Short mmCIF file of C-alpha atoms and ligand atoms in Angstrom, two decimals:
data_model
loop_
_atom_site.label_atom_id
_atom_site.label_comp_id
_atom_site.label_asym_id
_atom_site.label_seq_id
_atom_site.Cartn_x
_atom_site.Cartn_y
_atom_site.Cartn_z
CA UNK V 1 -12.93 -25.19 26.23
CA UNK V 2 -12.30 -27.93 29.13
CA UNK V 3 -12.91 -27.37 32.80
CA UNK V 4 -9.24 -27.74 33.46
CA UNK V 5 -6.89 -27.09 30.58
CA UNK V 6 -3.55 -28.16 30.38
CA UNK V 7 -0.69 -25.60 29.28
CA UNK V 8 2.06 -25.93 27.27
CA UNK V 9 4.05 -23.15 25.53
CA UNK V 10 7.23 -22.83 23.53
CA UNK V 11 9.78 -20.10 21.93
CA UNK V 12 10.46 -20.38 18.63
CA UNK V 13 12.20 -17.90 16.09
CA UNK V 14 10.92 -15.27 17.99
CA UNK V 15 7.02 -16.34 17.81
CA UNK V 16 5.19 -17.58 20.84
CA UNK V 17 3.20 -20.61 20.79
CA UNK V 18 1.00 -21.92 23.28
CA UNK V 19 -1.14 -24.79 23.01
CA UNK V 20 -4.00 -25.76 25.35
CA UNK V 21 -5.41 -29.03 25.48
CA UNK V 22 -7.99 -30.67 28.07
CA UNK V 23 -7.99 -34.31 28.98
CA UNK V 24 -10.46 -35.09 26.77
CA UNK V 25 -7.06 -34.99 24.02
CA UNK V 26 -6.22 -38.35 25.42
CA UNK V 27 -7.74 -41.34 23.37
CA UNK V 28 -11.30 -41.92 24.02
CA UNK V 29 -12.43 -45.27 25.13
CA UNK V 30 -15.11 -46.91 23.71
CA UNK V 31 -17.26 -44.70 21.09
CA UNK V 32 -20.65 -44.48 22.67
CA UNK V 33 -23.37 -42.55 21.42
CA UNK V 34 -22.66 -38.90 22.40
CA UNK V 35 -25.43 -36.06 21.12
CA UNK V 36 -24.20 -33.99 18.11
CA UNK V 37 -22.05 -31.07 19.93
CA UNK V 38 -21.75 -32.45 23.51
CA UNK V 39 -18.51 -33.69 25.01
CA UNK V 40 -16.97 -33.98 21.74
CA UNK V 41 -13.07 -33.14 22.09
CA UNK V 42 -11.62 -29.60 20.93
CA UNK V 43 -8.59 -28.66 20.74
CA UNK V 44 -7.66 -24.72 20.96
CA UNK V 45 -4.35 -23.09 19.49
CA UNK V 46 -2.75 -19.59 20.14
CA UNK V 47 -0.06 -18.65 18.61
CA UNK V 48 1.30 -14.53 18.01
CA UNK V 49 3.90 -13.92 15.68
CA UNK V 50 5.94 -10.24 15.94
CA UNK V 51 6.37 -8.03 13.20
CA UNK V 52 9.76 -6.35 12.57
CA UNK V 53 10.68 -4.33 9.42
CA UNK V 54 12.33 -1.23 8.71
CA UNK V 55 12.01 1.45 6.53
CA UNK V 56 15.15 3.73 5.92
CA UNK V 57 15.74 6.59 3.62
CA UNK V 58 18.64 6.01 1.74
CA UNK V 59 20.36 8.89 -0.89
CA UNK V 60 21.98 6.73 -3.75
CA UNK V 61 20.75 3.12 -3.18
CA UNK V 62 23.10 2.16 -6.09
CA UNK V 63 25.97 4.12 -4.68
CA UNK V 64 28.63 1.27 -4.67
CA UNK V 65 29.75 2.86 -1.79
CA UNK V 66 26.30 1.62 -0.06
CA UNK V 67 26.09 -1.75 1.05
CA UNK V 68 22.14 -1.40 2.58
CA UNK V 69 20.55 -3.62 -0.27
CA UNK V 70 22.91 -6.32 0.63
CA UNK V 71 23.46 -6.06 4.26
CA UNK V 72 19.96 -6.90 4.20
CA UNK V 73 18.84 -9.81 5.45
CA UNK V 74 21.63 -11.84 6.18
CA UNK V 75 21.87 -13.32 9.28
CA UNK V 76 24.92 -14.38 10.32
CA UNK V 77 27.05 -11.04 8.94
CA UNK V 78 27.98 -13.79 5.57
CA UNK V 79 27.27 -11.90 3.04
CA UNK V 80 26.07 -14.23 0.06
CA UNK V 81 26.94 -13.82 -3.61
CA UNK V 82 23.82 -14.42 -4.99
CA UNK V 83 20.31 -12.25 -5.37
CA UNK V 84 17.15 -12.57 -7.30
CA UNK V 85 16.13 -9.56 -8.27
CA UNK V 86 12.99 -8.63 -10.06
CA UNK V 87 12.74 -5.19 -12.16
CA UNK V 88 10.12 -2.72 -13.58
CA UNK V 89 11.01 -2.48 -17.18
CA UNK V 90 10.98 0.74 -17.47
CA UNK V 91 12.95 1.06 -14.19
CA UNK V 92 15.48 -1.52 -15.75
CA UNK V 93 15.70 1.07 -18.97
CA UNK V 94 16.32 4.01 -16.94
CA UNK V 95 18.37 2.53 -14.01
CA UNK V 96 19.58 -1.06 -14.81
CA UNK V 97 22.84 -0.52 -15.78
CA UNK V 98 24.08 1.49 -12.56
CA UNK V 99 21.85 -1.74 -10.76
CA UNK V 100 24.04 -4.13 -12.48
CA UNK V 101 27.51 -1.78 -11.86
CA UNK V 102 26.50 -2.10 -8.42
CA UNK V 103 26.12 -5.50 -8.10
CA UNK V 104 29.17 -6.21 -10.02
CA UNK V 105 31.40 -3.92 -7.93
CA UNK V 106 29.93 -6.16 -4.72
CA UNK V 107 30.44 -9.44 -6.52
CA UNK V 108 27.17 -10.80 -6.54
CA UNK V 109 25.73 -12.69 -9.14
CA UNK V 110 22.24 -12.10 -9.84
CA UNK V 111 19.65 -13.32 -11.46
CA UNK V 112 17.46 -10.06 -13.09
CA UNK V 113 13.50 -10.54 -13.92
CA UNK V 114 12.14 -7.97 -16.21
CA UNK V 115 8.50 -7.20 -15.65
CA UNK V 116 6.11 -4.48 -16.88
CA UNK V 117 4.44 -2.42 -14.62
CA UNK V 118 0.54 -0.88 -14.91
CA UNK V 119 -2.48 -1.52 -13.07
CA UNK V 120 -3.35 -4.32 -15.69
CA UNK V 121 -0.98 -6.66 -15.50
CA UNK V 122 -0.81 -6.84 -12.02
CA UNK V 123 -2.47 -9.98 -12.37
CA UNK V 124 -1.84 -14.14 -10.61
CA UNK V 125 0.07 -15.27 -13.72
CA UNK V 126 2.73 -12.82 -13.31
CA UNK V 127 3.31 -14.20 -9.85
CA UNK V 128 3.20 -17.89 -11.26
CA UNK V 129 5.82 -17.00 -13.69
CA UNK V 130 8.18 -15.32 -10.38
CA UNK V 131 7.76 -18.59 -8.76
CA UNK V 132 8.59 -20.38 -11.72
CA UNK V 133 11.92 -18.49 -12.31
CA UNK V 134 12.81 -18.43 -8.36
CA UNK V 135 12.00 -22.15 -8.34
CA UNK V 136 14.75 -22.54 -11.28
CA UNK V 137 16.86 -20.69 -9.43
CA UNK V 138 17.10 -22.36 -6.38
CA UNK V 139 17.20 -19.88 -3.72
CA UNK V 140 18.61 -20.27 -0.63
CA UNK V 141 15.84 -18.35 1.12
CA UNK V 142 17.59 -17.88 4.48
CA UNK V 143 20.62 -15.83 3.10
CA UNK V 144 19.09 -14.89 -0.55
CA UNK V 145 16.34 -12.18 0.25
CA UNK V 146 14.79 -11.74 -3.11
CA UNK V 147 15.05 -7.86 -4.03
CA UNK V 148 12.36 -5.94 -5.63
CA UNK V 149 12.67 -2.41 -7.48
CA UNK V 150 9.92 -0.76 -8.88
CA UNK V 151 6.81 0.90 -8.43
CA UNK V 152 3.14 -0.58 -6.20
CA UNK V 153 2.41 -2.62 -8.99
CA UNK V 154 5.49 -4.61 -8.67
CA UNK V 155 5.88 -4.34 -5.44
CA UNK V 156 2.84 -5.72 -4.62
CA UNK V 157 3.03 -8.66 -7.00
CA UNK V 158 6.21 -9.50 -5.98
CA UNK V 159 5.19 -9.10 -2.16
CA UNK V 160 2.65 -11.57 -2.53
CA UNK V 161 4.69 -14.58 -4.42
CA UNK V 162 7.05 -14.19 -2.03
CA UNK V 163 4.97 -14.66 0.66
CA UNK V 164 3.57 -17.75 -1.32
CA UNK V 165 6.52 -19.10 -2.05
CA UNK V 166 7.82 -21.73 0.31
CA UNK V 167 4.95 -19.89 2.65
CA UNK V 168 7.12 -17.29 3.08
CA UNK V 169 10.37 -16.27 1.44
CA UNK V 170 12.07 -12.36 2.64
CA UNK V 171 12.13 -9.42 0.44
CA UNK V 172 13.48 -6.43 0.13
CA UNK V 173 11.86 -3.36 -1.45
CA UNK V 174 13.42 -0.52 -3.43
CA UNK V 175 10.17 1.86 -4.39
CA UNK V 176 10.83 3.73 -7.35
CA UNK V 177 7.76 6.15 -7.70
CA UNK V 178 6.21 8.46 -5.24
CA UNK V 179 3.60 5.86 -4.46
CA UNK V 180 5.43 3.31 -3.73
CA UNK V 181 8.00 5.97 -1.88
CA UNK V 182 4.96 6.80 0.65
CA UNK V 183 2.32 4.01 1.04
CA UNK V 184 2.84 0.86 -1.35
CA UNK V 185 6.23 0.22 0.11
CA UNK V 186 6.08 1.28 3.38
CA UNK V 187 3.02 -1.42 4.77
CA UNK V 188 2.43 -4.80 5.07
CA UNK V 189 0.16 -5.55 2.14
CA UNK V 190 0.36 -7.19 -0.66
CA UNK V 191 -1.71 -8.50 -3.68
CA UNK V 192 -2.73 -8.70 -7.00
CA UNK V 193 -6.32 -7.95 -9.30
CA UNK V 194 -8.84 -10.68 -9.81
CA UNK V 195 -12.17 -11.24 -11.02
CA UNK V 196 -12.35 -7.56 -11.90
CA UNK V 197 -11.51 -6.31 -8.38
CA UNK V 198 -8.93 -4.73 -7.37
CA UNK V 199 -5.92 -6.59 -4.98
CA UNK V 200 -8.71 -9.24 -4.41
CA UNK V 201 -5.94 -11.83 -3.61
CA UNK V 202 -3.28 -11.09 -1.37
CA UNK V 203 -1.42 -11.47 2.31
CA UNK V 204 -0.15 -9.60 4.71
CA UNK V 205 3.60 -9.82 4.45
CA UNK V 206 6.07 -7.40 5.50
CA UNK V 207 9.17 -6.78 3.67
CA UNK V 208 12.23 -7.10 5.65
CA UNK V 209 13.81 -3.81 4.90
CA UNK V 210 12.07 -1.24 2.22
CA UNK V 211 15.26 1.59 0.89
CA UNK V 212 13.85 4.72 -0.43
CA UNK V 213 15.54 6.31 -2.56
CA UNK V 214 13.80 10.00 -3.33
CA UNK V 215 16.31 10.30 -6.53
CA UNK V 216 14.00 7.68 -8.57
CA UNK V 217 11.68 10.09 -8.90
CA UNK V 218 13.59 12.73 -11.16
CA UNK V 219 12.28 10.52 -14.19
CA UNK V 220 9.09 9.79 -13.17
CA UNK V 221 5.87 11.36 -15.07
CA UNK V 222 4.63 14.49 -14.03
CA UNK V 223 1.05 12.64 -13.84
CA UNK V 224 2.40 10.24 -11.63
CA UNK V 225 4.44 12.37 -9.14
CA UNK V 226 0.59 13.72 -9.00
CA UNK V 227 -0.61 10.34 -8.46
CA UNK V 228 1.63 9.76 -5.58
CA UNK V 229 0.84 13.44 -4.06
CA UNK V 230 -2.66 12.42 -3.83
CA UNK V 231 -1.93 9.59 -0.95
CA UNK V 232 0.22 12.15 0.88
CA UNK V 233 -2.73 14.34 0.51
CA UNK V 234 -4.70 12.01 2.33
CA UNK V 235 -2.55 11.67 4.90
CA UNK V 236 -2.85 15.54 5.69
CA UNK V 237 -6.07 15.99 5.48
CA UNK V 238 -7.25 12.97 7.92
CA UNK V 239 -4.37 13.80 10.08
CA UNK V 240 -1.93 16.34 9.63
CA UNK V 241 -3.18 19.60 9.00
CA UNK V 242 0.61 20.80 9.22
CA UNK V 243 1.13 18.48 5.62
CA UNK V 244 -1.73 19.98 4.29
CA UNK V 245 -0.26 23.62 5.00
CA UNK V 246 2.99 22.46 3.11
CA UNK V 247 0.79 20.73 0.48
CA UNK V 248 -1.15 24.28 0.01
CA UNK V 249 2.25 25.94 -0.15
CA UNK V 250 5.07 23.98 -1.69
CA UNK V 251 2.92 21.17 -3.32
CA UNK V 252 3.15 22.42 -6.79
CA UNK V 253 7.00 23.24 -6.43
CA UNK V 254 7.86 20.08 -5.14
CA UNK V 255 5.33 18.63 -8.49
CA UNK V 256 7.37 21.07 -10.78
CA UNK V 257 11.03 20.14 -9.25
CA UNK V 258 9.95 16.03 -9.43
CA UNK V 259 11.08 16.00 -5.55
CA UNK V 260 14.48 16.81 -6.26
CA UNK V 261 14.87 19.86 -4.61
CA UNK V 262 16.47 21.62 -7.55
CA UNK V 263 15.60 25.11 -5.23
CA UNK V 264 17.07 25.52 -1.99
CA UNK V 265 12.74 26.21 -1.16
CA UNK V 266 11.71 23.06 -3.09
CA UNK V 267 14.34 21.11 -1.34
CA UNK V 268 13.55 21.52 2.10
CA UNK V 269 10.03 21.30 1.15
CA UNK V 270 10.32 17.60 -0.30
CA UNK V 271 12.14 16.40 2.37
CA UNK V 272 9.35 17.60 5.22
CA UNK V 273 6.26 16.28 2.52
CA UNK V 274 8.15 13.15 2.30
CA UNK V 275 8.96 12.37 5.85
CA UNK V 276 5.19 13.75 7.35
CA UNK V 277 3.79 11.70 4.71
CA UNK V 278 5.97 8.13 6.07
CA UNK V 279 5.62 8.68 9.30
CA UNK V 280 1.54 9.61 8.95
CA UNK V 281 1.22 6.75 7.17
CA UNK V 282 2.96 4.64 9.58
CA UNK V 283 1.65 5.52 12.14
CA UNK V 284 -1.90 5.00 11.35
CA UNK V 285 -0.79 1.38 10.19
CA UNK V 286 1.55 -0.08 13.01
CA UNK V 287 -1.10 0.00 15.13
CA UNK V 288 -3.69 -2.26 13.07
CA UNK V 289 -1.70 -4.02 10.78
CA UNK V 290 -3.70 -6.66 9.98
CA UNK V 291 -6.70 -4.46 9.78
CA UNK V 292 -9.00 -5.98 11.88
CA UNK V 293 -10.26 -2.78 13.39
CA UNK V 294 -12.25 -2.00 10.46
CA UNK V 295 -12.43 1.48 11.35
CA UNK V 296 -9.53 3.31 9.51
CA UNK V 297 -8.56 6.91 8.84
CA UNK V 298 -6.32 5.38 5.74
CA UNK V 299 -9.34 4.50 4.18
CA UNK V 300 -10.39 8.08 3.52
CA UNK V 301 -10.20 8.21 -0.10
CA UNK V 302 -10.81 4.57 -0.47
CA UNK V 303 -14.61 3.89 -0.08
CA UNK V 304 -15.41 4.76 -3.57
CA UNK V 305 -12.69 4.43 -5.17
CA UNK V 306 -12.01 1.10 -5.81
CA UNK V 307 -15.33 0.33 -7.92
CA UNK V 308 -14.34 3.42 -9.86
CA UNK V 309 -10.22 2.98 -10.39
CA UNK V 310 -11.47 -0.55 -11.84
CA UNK V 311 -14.17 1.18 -14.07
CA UNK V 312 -12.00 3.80 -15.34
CA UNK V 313 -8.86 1.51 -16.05
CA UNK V 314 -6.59 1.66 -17.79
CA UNK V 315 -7.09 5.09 -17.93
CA UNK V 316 -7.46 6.39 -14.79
CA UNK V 317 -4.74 6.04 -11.71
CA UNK V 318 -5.05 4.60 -8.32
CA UNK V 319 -4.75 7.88 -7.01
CA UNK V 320 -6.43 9.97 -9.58
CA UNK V 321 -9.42 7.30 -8.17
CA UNK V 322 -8.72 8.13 -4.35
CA UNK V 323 -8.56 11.68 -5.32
CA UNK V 324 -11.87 11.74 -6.49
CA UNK V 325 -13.38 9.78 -3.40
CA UNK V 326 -11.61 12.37 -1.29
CA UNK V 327 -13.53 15.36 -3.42
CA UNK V 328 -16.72 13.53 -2.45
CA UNK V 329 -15.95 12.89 1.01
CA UNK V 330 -14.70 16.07 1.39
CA UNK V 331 -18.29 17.73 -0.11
CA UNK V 332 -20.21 14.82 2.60
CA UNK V 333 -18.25 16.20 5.53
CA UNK V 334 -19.46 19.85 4.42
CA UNK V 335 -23.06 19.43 3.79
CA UNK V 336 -23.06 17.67 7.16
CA UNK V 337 -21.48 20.84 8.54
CA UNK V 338 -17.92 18.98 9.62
CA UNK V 339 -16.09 20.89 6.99
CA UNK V 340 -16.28 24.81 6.20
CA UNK V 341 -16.91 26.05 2.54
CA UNK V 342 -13.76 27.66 2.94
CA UNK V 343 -12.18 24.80 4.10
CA UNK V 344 -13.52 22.61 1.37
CA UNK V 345 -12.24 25.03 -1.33
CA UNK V 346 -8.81 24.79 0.46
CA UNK V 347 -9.37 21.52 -0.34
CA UNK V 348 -10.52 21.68 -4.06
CA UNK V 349 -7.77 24.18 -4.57
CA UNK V 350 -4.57 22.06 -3.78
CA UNK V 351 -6.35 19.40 -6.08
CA UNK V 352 -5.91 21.34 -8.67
CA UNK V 353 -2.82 22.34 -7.24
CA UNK V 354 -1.37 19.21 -7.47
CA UNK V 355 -3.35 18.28 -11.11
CA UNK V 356 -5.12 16.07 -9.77
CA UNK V 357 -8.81 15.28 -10.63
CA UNK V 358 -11.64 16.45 -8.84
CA UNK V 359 -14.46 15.29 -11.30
CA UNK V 360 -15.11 12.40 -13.47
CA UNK V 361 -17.93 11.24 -15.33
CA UNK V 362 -17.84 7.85 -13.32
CA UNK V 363 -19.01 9.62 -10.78
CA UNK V 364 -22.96 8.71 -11.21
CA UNK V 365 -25.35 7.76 -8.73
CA UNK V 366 -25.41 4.21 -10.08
CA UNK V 367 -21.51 3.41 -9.81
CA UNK V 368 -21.01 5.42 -6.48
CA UNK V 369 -24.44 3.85 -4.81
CA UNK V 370 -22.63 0.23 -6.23
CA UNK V 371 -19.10 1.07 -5.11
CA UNK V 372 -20.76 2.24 -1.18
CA UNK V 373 -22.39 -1.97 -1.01
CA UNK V 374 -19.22 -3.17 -2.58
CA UNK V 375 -17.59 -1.27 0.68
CA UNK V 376 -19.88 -2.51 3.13
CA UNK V 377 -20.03 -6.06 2.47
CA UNK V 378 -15.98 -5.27 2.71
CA UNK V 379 -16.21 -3.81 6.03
CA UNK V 380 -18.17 -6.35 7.74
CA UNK V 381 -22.16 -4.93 7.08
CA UNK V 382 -21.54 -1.09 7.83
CA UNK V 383 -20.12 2.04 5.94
CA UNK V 384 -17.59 2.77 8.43
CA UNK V 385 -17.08 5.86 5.94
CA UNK V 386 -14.52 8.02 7.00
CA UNK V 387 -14.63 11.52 6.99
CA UNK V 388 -12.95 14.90 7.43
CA UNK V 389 -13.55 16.45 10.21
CA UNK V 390 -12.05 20.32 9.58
CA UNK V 391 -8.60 19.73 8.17
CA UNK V 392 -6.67 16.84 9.89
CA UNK V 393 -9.63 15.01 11.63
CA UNK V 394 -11.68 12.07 10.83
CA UNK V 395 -15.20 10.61 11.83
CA UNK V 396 -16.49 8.01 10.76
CA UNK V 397 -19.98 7.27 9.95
CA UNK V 398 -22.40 5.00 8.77
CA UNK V 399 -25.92 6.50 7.74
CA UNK V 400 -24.95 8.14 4.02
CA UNK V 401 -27.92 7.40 2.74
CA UNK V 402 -28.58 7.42 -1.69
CA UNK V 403 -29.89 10.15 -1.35
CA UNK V 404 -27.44 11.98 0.71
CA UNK V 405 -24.83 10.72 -2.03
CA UNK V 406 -26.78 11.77 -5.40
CA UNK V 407 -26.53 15.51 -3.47
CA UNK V 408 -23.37 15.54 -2.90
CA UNK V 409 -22.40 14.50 -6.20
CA UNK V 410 -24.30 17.33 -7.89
CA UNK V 411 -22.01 20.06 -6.06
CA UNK V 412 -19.22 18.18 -6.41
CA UNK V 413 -19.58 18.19 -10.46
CA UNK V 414 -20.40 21.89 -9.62
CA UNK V 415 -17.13 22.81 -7.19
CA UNK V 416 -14.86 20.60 -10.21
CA UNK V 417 -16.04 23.49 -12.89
CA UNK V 418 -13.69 26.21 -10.79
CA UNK V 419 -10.80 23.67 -10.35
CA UNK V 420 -9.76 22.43 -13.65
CA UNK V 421 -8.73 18.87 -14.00
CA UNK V 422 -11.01 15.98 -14.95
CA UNK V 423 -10.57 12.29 -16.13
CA UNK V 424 -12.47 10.05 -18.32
N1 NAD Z 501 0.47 -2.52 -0.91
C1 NAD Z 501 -0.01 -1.36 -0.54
O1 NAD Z 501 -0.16 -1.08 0.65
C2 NAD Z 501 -0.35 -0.37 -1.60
C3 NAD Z 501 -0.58 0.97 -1.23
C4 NAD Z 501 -0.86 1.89 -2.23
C5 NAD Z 501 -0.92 1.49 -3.56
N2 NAD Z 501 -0.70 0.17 -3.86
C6 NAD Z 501 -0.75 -0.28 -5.25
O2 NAD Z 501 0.25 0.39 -5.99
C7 NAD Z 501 -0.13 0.43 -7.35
C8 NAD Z 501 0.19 1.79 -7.92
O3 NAD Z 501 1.57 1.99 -7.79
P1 NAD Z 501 2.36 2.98 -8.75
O4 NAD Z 501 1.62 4.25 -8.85
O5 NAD Z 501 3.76 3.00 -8.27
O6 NAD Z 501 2.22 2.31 -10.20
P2 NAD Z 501 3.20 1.45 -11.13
O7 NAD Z 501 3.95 0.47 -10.34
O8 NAD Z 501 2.36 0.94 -12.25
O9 NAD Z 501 4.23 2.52 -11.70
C9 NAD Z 501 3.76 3.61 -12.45
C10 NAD Z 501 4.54 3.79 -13.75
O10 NAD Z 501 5.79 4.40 -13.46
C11 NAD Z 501 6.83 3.66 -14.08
N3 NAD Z 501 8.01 3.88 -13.24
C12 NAD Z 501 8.29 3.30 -12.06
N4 NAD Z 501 9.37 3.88 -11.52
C13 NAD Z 501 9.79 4.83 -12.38
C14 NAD Z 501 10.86 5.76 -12.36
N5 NAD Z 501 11.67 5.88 -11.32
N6 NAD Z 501 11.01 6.58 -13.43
C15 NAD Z 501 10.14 6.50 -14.47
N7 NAD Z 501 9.11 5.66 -14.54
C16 NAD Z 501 8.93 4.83 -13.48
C17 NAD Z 501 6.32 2.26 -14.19
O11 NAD Z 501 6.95 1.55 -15.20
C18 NAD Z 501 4.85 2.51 -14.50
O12 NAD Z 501 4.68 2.74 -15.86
C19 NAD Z 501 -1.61 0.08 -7.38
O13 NAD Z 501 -1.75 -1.20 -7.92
C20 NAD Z 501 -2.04 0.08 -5.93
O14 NAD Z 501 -3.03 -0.88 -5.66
C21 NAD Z 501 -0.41 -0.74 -2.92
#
């Protein structure tokens, strides 16, 4: 930087910019011989953007008494009559006729993409082939948010084209499964496989508006209601030891009734998983959205697990993978003495609780000692491992050494024999 720089800063759609430049900006004279690095001109540029979404429970998001999904995003209170909206197939099946009722009954015309969901399609040429279509469609992107239902795989590849697209084109979310309910559609990230690893390209890119609508889940699989619970799981046991209470008592009745409160019990129970679970989850993530503090209590549960989840695919589910990182963790924090044996039982117990697995035969030295330098070189050189600290606390640390890991992996094989479920 120059010994005296000059100022200048503007306002613009909300996003401050402010540009420095030193004298040395104005046109040099003659070129003389200057030594490689000295004197040479720079010029320095600052610019911070706000974020602003919301996320809002809504009962009935294809109520046509509701008018959320296209209130959204309009700017001028002109409600267009146009919408690209992109589908889960098997969302379309179960729900597509009530979305098209409802879009009918509103007047808008819409243009519907069909896409399949599952952890291996969520690959760049299904975002090529959104662009394409949205392309053909012409979209006025200042009045035409592009709407998204479905589940994280969706989500996310639908989240990152649009933030491709035209650099940046809003979206609105409508999650459809419990992990899209309580993490994929609730942050800012987006992305989609590559190379073999998991959401190796993507963006940051908030949705404008993300409706969640608890009543998508009375069709969704038992096994994934179980996937889902496995992120609010996390969620309670870095942070909310109050969740984990509600996990250890209502977890399997809110897995039996689907989330749909079909008890008075069961219902009350949803709604307080559900709403500790979003606001956890938040909370952790408003603060570092862009996750430069590489130190994060959300990534309990993710240190192992992405080396694995790819491994076991398409077999095994993103949170069946986190599920078995947080078994590990959990038996780490213990022989380190930051978790009791009767807390880590707890632990293993709602698992199994909640079906989910607490063993698999991935779990080797070889893959987990790969998966741990996969995560370093990831977070900038160190572990930065969290882990539990009791129930609801984190630490995080950076000295598990192989040895340390091909222990703990050995009693966690032995804790899974008591608790029952276990994936290829
Ligand atoms: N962006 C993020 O911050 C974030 C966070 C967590 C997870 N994710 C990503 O989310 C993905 C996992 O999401 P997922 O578990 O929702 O998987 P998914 O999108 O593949 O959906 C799971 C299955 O449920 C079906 N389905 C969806 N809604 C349904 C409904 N209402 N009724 C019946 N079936 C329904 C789908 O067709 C699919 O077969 C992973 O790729 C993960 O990386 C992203």
């Amino acid at each position: 930087m120059c010994d005296s720089p000059i100022s200048a800063g503007h306002e613009k759609d909300g996003s401050a910019l402010e540009v420095v430049a030193s004298p040395a900006l104005r046109k040099p004279s003659t070129p003389t011989s200057v030594a490689p690095g000295a004197q040479e001109p720079s010029w320095h540029v600052k610019a911070s953007q706000p974020v602003n979404y919301e996320v809002r429970l809504c009962q009935g998001v294809f109520d046509p008494n509701r008018t959320d999904l296209l209130d959204a995003g309009r700017p001028d209170g002109n409600r267009t009559h146009r919408r690209f909206v992109v589908v889960d197939e098997t969302v379309d099946r179960l729900y597509g006729t009530a979305m098209r009722q409802y879009f009918e009954h509103h007047g808008v015309t819409c243009e519907i993409m069909v896409v399949q969901a599952g952890e291996v399609r969520k690959e760049i040429d299904v975002v090529l082939r959104f662009v394409e279509r949205l392309d053909a469609f012409g979209i006025d992107r200042r009045r035409e948010p592009v709407i998204v239902v479905g589940g994280g795989v969706v989500m996310d590849i639908v989240g990152l084209a649009a933030s491709l697209y035209r650099r940046g084109t809003p979206f609105i979310r409508v999650p459809t499964t419990l992990v899209g309910l309580v993490d994929a559609g609730v942050g800012v990230k987006t992305g989609v496989n590559f190379n073999g690893h998991k959401n190796q390209l993507g963006t940051y890119s908030a949705a404008t508006l993300t409706l969640l609508d608890r009543g998508f889940l009375a069709t969704l699989s038992r096994r994934h209601i179980s996937n889902g619970l496995a992120e609010i799981l996390k969620v309670g046991l870095i942070k909310d030891e109050a969740l984990f209470g509600l996990l250890e008592r209502y977890g399997r009745l809110v897995l039996d009734e689907n989330f749909q409160g079909t008890s008075p019990e069961g219902a009350d129970a949803a709604t307080a998983i559900l709403e500790a679970a979003i606001t956890g989850m938040l909370e952790e993530l408003e603060p570092n959205l862009w996750e430069e503090t590489l130190e994060r209590s959300m990534d309990y549960g993710h240190t192992f697990s992405p080396a694995v989840e790819m491994l076991g695919l398409p077999a095994m589910l993103h949170g069946e993978a986190v599920c078995l990182d947080m078994a590990l963790s959990t038996v780490l924090a213990h022989r380190r003495g930051l978790v009791s044996e009767n807390e880590c039982r707890r632990v293993f117990s709602v698992m199994s609780d909640l079906e989910l697995p607490t063993w698999s035969p991935l779990h080797t030295p070889e893959v987990l000692g790969h998966a741990l330098h996969a995560t370093v070189r990831r977070r900038d050189g160190q572990q930065r491992l969290p882990l539990p600290v009791g129930i609801g606390n984190t630490v995080f640390v950076n000295d598990v050494s192989d040895e340390e890991l091909v222990a703990a992996i050995e009693i966690q094989r032995e804790m899974a024999t008591t608790s029952s479920v276990e994936v290829a």
